[in-house]
Tab-separated table of C-alpha atoms in Angstrom:
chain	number	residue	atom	x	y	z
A	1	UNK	CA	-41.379	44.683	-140.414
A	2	UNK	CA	-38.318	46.735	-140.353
A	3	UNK	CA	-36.793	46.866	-143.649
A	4	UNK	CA	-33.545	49.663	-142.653
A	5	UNK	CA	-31.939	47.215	-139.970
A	6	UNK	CA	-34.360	49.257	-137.225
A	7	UNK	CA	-36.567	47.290	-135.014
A	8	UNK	CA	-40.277	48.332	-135.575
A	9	UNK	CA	-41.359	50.246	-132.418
A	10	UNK	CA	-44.135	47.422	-131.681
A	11	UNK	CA	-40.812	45.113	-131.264
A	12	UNK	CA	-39.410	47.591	-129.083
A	13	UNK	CA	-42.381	47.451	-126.624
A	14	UNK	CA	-42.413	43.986	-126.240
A	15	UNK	CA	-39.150	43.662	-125.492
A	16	UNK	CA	-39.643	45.871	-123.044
A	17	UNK	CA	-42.359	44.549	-122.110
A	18	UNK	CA	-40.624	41.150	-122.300
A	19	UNK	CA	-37.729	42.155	-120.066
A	20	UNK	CA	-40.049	44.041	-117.317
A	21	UNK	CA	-41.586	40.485	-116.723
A	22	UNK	CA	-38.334	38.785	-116.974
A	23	UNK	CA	-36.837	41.129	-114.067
A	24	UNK	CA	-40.023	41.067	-112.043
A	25	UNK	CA	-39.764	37.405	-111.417
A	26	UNK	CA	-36.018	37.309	-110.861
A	27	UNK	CA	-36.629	40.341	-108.504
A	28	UNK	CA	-36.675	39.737	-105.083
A	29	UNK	CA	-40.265	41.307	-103.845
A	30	UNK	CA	-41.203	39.091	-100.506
A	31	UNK	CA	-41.245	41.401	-98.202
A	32	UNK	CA	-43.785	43.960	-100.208
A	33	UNK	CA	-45.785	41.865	-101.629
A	34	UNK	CA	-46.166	40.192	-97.864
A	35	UNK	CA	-47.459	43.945	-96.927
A	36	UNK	CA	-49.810	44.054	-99.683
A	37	UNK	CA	-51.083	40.685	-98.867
A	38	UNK	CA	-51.390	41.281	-95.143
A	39	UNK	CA	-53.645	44.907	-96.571
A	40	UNK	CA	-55.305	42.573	-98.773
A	41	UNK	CA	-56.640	40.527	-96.059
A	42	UNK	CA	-57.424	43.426	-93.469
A	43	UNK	CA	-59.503	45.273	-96.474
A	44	UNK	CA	-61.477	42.027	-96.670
A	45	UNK	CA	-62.118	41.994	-93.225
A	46	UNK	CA	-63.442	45.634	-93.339
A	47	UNK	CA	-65.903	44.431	-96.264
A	48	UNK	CA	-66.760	41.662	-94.235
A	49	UNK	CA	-67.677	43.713	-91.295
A	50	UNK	CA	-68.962	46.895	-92.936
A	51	UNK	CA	-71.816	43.766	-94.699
A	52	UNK	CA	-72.373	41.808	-91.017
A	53	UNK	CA	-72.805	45.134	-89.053
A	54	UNK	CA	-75.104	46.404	-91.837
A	55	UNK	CA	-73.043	50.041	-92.491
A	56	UNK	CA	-73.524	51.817	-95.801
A	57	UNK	CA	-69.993	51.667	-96.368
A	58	UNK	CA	-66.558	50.396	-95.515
A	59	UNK	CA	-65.721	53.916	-94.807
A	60	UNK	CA	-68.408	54.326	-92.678
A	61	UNK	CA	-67.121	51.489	-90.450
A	62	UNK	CA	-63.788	52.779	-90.372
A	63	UNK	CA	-64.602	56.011	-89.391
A	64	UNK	CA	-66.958	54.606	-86.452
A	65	UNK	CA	-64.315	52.502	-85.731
A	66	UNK	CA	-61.896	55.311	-85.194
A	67	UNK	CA	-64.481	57.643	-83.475
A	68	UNK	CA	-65.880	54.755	-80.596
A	69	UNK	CA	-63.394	51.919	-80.701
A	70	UNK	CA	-60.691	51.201	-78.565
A	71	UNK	CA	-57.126	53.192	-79.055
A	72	UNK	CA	-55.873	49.802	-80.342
A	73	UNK	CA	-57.548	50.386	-83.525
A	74	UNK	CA	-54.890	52.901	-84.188
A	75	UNK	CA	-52.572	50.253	-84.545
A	76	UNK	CA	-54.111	49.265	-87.927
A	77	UNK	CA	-53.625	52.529	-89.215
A	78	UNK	CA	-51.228	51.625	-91.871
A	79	UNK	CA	-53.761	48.684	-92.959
A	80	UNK	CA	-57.183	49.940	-93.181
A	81	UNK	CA	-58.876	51.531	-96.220
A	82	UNK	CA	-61.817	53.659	-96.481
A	83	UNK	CA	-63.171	51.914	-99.608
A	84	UNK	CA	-61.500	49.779	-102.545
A	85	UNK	CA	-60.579	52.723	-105.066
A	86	UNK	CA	-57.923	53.743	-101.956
A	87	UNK	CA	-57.516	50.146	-101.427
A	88	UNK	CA	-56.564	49.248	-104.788
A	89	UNK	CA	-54.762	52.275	-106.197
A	90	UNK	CA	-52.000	51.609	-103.224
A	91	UNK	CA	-51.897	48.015	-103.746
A	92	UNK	CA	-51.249	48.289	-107.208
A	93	UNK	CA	-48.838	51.145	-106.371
A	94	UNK	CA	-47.078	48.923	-104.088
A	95	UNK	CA	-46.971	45.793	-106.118
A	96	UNK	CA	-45.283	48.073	-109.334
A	97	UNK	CA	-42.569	49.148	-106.939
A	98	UNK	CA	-41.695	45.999	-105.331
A	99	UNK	CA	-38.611	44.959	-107.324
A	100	UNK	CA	-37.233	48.428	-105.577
A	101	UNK	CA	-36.535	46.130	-102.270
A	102	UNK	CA	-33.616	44.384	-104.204
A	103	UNK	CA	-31.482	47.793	-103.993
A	104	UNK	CA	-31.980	47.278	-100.040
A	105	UNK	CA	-30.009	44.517	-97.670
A	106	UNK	CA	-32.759	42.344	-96.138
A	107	UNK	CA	-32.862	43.944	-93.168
A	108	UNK	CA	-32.181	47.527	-94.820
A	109	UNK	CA	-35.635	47.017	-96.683
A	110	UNK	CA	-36.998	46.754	-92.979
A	111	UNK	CA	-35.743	49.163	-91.400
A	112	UNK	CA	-36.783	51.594	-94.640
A	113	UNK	CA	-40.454	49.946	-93.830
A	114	UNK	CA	-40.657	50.268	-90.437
A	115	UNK	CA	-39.148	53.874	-90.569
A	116	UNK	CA	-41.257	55.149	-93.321
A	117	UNK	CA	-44.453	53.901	-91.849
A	118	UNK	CA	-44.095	55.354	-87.950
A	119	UNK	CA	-42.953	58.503	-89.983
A	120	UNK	CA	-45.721	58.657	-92.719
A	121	UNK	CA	-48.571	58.069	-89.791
A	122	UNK	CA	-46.636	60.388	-87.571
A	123	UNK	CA	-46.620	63.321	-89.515
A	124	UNK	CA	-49.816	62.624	-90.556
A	125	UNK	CA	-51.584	62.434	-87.379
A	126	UNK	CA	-49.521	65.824	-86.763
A	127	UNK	CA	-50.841	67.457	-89.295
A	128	UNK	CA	-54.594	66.655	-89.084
A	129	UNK	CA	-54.428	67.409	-85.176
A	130	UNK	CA	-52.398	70.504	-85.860
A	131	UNK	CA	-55.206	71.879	-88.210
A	132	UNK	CA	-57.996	70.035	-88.033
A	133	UNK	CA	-61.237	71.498	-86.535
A	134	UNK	CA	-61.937	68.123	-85.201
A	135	UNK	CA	-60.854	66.900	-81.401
A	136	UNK	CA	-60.418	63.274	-83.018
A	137	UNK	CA	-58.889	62.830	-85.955
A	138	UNK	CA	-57.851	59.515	-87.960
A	139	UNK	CA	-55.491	58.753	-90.762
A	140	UNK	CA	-55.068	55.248	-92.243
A	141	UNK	CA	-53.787	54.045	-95.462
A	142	UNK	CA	-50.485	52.270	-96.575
A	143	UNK	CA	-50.337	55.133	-99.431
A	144	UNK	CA	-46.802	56.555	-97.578
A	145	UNK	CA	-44.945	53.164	-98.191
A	146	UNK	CA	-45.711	53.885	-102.025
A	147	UNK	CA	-44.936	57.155	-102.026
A	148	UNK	CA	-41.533	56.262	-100.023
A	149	UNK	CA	-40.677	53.620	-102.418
A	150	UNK	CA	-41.537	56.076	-105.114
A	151	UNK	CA	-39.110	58.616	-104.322
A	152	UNK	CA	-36.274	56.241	-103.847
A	153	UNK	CA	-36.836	55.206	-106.884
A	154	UNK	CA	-36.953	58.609	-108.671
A	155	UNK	CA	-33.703	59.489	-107.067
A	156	UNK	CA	-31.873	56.640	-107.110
A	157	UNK	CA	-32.240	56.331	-111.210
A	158	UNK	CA	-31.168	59.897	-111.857
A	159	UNK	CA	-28.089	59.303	-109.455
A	160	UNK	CA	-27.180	55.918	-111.192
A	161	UNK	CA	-29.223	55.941	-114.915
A	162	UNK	CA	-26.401	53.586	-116.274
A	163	UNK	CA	-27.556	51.192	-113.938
A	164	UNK	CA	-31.682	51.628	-114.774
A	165	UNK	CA	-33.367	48.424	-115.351
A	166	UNK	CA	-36.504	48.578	-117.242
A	167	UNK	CA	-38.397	48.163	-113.559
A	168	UNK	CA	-36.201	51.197	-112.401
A	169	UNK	CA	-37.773	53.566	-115.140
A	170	UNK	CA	-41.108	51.937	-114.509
A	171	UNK	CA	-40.259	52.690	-110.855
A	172	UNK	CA	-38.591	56.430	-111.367
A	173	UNK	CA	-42.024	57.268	-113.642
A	174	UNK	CA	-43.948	56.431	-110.562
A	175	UNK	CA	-42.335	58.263	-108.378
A	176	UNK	CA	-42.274	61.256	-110.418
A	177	UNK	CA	-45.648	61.197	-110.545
A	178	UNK	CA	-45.650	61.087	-106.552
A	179	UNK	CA	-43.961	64.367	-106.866
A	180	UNK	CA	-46.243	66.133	-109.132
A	181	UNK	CA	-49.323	65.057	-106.779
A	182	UNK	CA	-47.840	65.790	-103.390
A	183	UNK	CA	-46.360	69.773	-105.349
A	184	UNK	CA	-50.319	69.685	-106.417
A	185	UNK	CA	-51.711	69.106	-103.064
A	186	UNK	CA	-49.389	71.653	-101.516
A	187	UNK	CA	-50.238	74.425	-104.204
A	188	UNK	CA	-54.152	73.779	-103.500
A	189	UNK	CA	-54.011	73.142	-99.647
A	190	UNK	CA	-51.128	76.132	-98.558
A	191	UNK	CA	-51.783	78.792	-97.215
A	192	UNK	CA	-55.629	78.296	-96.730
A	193	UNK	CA	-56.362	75.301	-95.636
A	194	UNK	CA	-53.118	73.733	-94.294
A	195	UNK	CA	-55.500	70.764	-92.902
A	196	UNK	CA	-55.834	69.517	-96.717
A	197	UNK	CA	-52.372	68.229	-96.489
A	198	UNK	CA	-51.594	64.973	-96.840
A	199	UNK	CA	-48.866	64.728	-94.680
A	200	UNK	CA	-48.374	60.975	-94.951
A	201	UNK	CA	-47.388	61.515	-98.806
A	202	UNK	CA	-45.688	64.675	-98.159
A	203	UNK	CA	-43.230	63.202	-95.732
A	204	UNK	CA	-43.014	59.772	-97.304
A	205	UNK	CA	-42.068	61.229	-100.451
A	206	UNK	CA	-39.220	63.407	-98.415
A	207	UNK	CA	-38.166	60.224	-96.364
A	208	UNK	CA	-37.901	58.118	-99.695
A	209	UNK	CA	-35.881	61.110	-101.730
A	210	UNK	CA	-33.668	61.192	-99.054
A	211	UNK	CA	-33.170	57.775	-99.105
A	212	UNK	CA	-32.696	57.818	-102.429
A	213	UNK	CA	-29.962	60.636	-102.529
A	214	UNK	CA	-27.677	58.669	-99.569
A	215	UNK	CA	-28.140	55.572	-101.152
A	216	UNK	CA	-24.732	53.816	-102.486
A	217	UNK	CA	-25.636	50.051	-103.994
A	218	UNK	CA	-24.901	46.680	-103.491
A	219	UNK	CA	-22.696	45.289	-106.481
A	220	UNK	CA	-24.634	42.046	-106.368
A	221	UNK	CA	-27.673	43.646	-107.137
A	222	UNK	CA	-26.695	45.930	-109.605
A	223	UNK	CA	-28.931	46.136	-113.048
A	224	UNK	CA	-25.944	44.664	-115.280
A	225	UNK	CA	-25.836	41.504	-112.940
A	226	UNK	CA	-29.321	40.746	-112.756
A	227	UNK	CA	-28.933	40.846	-117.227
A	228	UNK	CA	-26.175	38.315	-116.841
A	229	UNK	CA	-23.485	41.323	-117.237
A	230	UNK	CA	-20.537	41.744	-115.212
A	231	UNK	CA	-21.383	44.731	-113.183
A	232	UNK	CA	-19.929	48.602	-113.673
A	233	UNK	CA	-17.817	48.338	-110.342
A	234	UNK	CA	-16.701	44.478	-111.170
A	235	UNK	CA	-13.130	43.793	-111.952
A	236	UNK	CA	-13.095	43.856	-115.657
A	237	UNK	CA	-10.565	40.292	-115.358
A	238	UNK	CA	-13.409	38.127	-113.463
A	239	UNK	CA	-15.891	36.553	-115.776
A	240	UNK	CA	-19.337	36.631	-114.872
A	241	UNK	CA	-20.575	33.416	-113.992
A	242	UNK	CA	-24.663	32.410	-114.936
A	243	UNK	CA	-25.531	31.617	-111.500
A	244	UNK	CA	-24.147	34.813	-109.679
């Protein structure tokens, strides 16, 4: 227990702690957490078919998929998974940056989806048939969402720190961490083996910065409203009312 009227820094954490929960369930996260849901249930049917067909792995299935299926299968790019390591590590990605789809307008938020996927598996399909030795290529994965949502949020908290929630650092740590990797994969892939690339990450990341850098706010889902606060661009004569 603090004895020099300083918290102790276990207190700290779990108020930190305390408030990340807090915001998360205030937070309005429908529209990702649909996504990860709708991945959720496409992952389980590649399980489901990689046990019925009998192949050694859901990668496997994928890949056969991609190599002797119909074109259609394409359209599940953004969906499929080639095992549950990559499955898991962007769900969890995804669910962590949720909360970033308050900063957006309803609509916004889709358009930023919809955008940042046909971009992500764009560029990424470039790439690989650009450089790949391989006359069919596939790339699958909702990884470029994350790394979109990721840069937004690095951006948009260095632009607007006085408005950082505790989910906004949480958020702006992520997505420098999406930085580091894609700078990593660019040192180790450029100039030898352009190929290596992960172009879905490279130009989600870019997408989501840039996003991040035009981005202006909504007042009524500024970081000081959602803790009961009047907001910074709020008329300092209008009290703030508990239910705004």
């Amino acid at each position: 227990m603090a004895t020099d009227g300083r918290t102790d820094p276990p207190d700290d954490f779990r108020a930190f702690v305390s408030a990340l929960v807090r915001e998360y369930r205030a937070a309005r996260t429908r529209t990702t957490l649909a996504l990860v849901a709708l991945t959720s249930v496409v992952f389980l049917l590649q399980v489901a078919g990689a046990y019925l067909t009998g192949a050694p792995s859901v990668r496997a299935l994928t890949a056969f998929l991609f190599l002797t299926g119909d074109d259609a299968v394409y359209l599940l790019s953004l969906f499929l998974h080639r095992g549950a390591p990559h499955f898991l590590s962007n769900a969890l990605v995804l669910v962590v940056l949720a909360p970033q789809e308050r900063h957006f307008s309803p609509r916004g938020y889709w358009l930023f989806v919809v955008t940042g996927a046909l971009l992500t598996l764009g560029v990424g399909y470039a790439v690989l048939l650009a450089y790949s030795p391989e006359s069919r290529v596939a790339f699958y994965g909702i990884s470029g969402l994350g790394y979109a949502l990721g840069g937004f949020a690095l951006v948009r908290g260095l632009r607007h720190r006085r408005d950082c929630s505790p989910l906004d650092v949480v958020a702006a740590i992520v997505g420098l961490s999406s930085v580091v990797e894609v700078a990593g994969n660019l040192f180790v892939s450029l100039p030898g083996a352009p190929a290596g690339v992960n172009g879905g990450h490279l130009s989600g990341l870019a997408f989501g910065l840039a996003v991040g850098a035009m981005w202006r706010g909504r007042r009524d889902l500024s970081a000081d409203e959602e803790r009961g606060r009047p907001s910074a661009d709020e008329e300092p004569s209008r009290p703030s009312s508990e239910g705004e």
